[in-house]
Amino acid sequence: MRRIGLVGGTSPESTLYYYKKYLEISREKFEPYVYPELIIYSINFKEFIHNPNGWEGRKEILINAAKALERAGAEIIALTANTPHIVFPDVQKAVNVPMVSIIDALIEEMRKRGVKKVLLLGTKTTMTADFYKNALREAGFEVVTPSEDEMNELDRIIKEELMFENFASRDWVVELINRYIEREGIEGVILGCTELPLIIKPGDVKAEVFDTVEIHMRKLIEVASG
């Protein structure tokens, strides 16, 4: 099996969830005690999120982390967060090993489940920037995003609560999803921030739930073992 490298720390809470899914999926797919080799490079999240050079500075942090994973022997690399995929193409160009995109893995899973109209949740950048929505629309999906006030509150919940293992606003997020099921007739909800699966699980709402962490890790293990 090929060695997996994860650029983690964006945030540490979601990286921990990635590792949990890595264990669960490996136990499901392989015989006892078999796990693909895995390397995690956990960045300093404060330097990342408050970078004075914005996305250019954040991109350099991600590139340096990916190169470090490559030097350490990683044969497949992934970014363990949705929003940093805004610079995914540039990070991929900077290393000589393949990278697995969370967005590509998500699109593949959405096609398998046969949904067409979805609610995209995540950080405000993920919900407003073109890189995520355009990829989904080009793949044939109808994408709905929350109102600006709802986006602002969800962004706050992610950054001020979920990243610190505070799940107090779970009911607010469930109610948000339910509103869009009733109003917009969405068939699925994309948990497009890797902290959101910490509070929303399949069965919590009457729509398909797309846990991007589980989908991403499942694809990574598939590629590693294929």
Coordinates of C-alpha atoms in Angstrom, one line a residue:
M1 CA 0.0 0.0 0.0
R2 CA 1.1 3.5 -0.7
R3 CA 2.0 5.8 2.2
I4 CA -0.6 8.6 2.9
G5 CA 0.5 12.1 3.9
L6 CA -1.9 14.5 5.5
V7 CA -1.4 18.3 5.8
G8 CA -3.2 18.6 9.1
G9 CA -3.8 21.3 11.8
T10 CA -6.5 23.1 9.8
S11 CA -7.9 22.8 12.4
P12 CA -6.5 20.3 14.9
E13 CA -10.0 19.2 15.9
S14 CA -10.8 18.1 12.4
T15 CA -7.4 16.5 11.9
L16 CA -8.2 14.3 15.0
Y17 CA -11.5 13.4 13.3
Y18 CA -9.6 12.5 10.1
Y19 CA -7.5 10.1 12.1
K20 CA -10.6 8.6 13.8
K21 CA -12.1 7.9 10.3
Y22 CA -8.8 6.5 9.1
L23 CA -9.0 3.9 11.9
E24 CA -12.7 3.1 11.3
I25 CA -12.4 2.7 7.5
S26 CA -9.2 0.7 7.8
R27 CA -10.9 -1.7 10.2
E28 CA -13.8 -2.0 7.9
K29 CA -11.8 -2.7 4.8
F30 CA -8.8 -4.7 6.0
E31 CA -8.0 -7.7 8.2
P32 CA -7.2 -7.0 11.8
Y33 CA -4.2 -4.8 12.6
V34 CA -3.8 -3.7 9.0
Y35 CA -3.6 0.1 8.5
P36 CA -2.0 2.0 5.6
E37 CA 1.1 3.9 6.6
L38 CA 0.2 7.5 7.5
I39 CA 2.2 10.7 8.1
I40 CA 0.6 13.8 9.5
Y41 CA 2.2 17.3 9.2
S42 CA 0.3 19.5 11.6
I43 CA 0.8 23.2 10.8
N44 CA 0.7 26.1 13.3
F45 CA -2.9 27.1 12.7
K46 CA -2.5 30.6 14.1
E47 CA 0.2 31.4 11.5
F48 CA -2.1 30.0 8.9
I49 CA -5.4 31.6 9.8
H50 CA -4.0 35.0 10.7
N51 CA -1.3 35.1 7.9
P52 CA -0.5 38.8 7.0
N53 CA -0.1 37.8 3.4
G54 CA -3.5 36.3 3.1
W55 CA -4.0 33.3 0.8
E56 CA -0.5 33.8 -0.8
G57 CA 1.0 33.3 2.7
R58 CA -1.3 30.4 3.5
K59 CA -0.5 28.8 0.2
E60 CA 3.2 28.8 1.1
I61 CA 2.6 27.2 4.4
L62 CA 0.6 24.4 2.7
I63 CA 3.3 24.0 0.0
N64 CA 6.0 23.7 2.6
A65 CA 4.0 21.1 4.5
A66 CA 3.3 19.1 1.4
K67 CA 6.9 19.1 0.4
A68 CA 7.9 18.0 3.9
L69 CA 5.5 15.1 3.6
E70 CA 7.0 14.2 0.2
R71 CA 10.5 14.3 1.7
A72 CA 9.3 12.0 4.5
G73 CA 8.1 9.4 2.0
A74 CA 4.4 10.2 1.5
E75 CA 3.2 8.7 -1.8
I76 CA -0.2 10.4 -1.7
I77 CA -0.9 13.7 -0.1
A78 CA -4.2 15.5 1.0
L79 CA -5.2 18.7 2.6
T80 CA -7.4 18.0 5.6
A81 CA -9.8 20.9 5.2
N82 CA -12.2 22.2 2.6
T83 CA -11.4 25.9 2.5
P84 CA -7.6 25.5 1.7
H85 CA -8.7 23.7 -1.5
I86 CA -8.9 27.3 -2.9
V87 CA -5.1 26.9 -3.5
F88 CA -5.2 23.1 -4.1
P89 CA -4.0 23.3 -7.8
D90 CA -0.9 25.3 -6.8
V91 CA 0.0 22.9 -4.0
Q92 CA -0.4 20.0 -6.3
K93 CA 2.0 21.6 -8.8
A94 CA 4.6 22.1 -6.1
V95 CA 5.0 18.4 -5.3
N96 CA 5.9 15.3 -7.4
V97 CA 3.4 12.9 -5.9
P98 CA -0.4 12.8 -6.5
M99 CA -2.8 14.6 -4.3
V100 CA -6.4 13.6 -3.6
S101 CA -8.9 16.5 -3.7
I102 CA -11.7 16.6 -1.2
I103 CA -13.9 18.2 -3.8
D104 CA -13.3 15.5 -6.4
A105 CA -14.0 12.8 -3.8
L106 CA -17.2 14.6 -2.8
I107 CA -18.4 14.9 -6.4
E108 CA -17.8 11.2 -7.0
E109 CA -19.8 10.3 -3.9
M110 CA -22.7 12.7 -4.7
R111 CA -23.0 11.0 -8.1
K112 CA -23.2 7.6 -6.5
R113 CA -26.0 8.7 -4.2
G114 CA -27.9 10.3 -7.1
V115 CA -28.6 13.7 -5.5
K116 CA -29.0 16.9 -7.7
K117 CA -29.8 19.8 -5.4
V118 CA -27.6 20.4 -2.3
L119 CA -27.0 22.8 0.5
L120 CA -23.3 23.8 0.8
L121 CA -22.2 24.6 4.4
G122 CA -18.8 25.6 5.5
T123 CA -16.7 28.6 6.3
K124 CA -17.8 31.9 4.7
T125 CA -15.0 31.6 2.2
T126 CA -16.1 28.1 1.1
M127 CA -19.7 29.2 0.8
T128 CA -19.0 32.5 -1.1
A129 CA -15.9 31.8 -3.3
D130 CA -16.2 30.3 -6.7
F131 CA -13.7 27.4 -6.4
Y132 CA -16.1 25.1 -4.6
K133 CA -19.5 26.1 -6.1
N134 CA -18.2 26.2 -9.6
A135 CA -16.7 22.7 -9.4
L136 CA -20.1 21.3 -8.1
R137 CA -22.1 23.2 -10.8
E138 CA -19.8 22.1 -13.6
A139 CA -20.3 18.6 -12.4
G140 CA -24.1 19.1 -12.9
F141 CA -25.3 19.8 -9.3
E142 CA -27.6 22.6 -8.2
V143 CA -26.0 24.4 -5.3
V144 CA -27.8 26.4 -2.6
T145 CA -26.0 28.5 0.0
P146 CA -27.4 30.2 3.2
S147 CA -28.3 33.9 3.5
E148 CA -25.5 36.3 4.4
D149 CA -26.6 36.5 8.0
E150 CA -26.7 32.7 8.3
M151 CA -23.3 32.4 6.6
N152 CA -21.8 34.9 9.2
E153 CA -23.3 33.0 12.1
L154 CA -22.2 29.6 10.7
D155 CA -18.7 31.0 10.1
R156 CA -18.6 32.2 13.7
I157 CA -19.8 28.9 15.1
I158 CA -17.0 27.0 13.2
K159 CA -14.2 29.4 14.2
E160 CA -15.2 30.3 17.7
E161 CA -16.9 27.0 18.9
L162 CA -16.3 23.9 16.8
M163 CA -12.5 24.5 16.5
F164 CA -12.4 24.5 20.3
E165 CA -14.6 21.4 20.8
N166 CA -17.6 23.5 21.8
F167 CA -20.8 22.0 20.3
A168 CA -23.3 24.4 21.9
S169 CA -24.8 25.6 18.6
R170 CA -25.5 22.1 17.2
D171 CA -29.3 22.7 17.3
W172 CA -28.9 26.0 15.4
V173 CA -27.1 24.1 12.6
V174 CA -29.7 21.4 12.5
E175 CA -32.5 24.0 12.3
L176 CA -30.7 25.8 9.5
I177 CA -30.5 22.6 7.4
N178 CA -34.1 21.7 8.1
R179 CA -35.2 25.2 6.9
Y180 CA -33.5 24.6 3.6
I181 CA -35.0 21.2 3.2
E182 CA -38.5 22.7 3.7
R183 CA -37.9 26.0 1.7
E184 CA -35.6 24.9 -1.1
G185 CA -36.3 21.2 -1.4
I186 CA -32.6 20.3 -1.0
E187 CA -31.8 16.6 -1.4
G188 CA -28.5 16.7 0.4
V189 CA -26.3 18.8 2.7
I190 CA -22.6 19.1 2.1
L191 CA -20.7 19.4 5.4
G192 CA -18.1 21.5 3.5
C193 CA -16.1 22.3 6.6
T194 CA -14.2 19.5 8.3
E195 CA -15.4 20.6 11.7
L196 CA -19.1 20.3 10.8
P197 CA -19.2 16.4 10.9
L198 CA -18.4 16.7 14.6
I199 CA -22.0 17.9 15.2
I200 CA -24.0 16.7 12.2
K201 CA -24.4 12.9 11.5
P202 CA -26.5 11.0 9.0
G203 CA -30.0 10.7 10.3
D204 CA -29.9 14.0 12.1
V205 CA -31.8 15.7 9.2
K206 CA -34.1 14.4 6.4
A207 CA -31.6 14.8 3.6
E208 CA -28.5 13.0 2.5
V209 CA -25.6 14.1 4.7
F210 CA -22.2 14.4 3.0
D211 CA -19.4 14.1 5.6
T212 CA -16.5 15.4 3.6
V213 CA -14.0 14.0 6.1
E214 CA -15.3 10.4 5.8
I215 CA -15.6 10.7 2.0
H216 CA -12.1 12.1 1.7
M217 CA -10.5 9.5 3.9
R218 CA -12.3 6.7 2.3
K219 CA -11.0 7.9 -1.1
L220 CA -7.5 8.2 0.2
I221 CA -7.5 4.7 1.6
E222 CA -9.0 3.4 -1.7
V223 CA -6.2 5.1 -3.7
A224 CA -3.5 3.9 -1.2
S225 CA -4.6 0.3 -1.4
G226 CA -5.6 0.2 -5.1

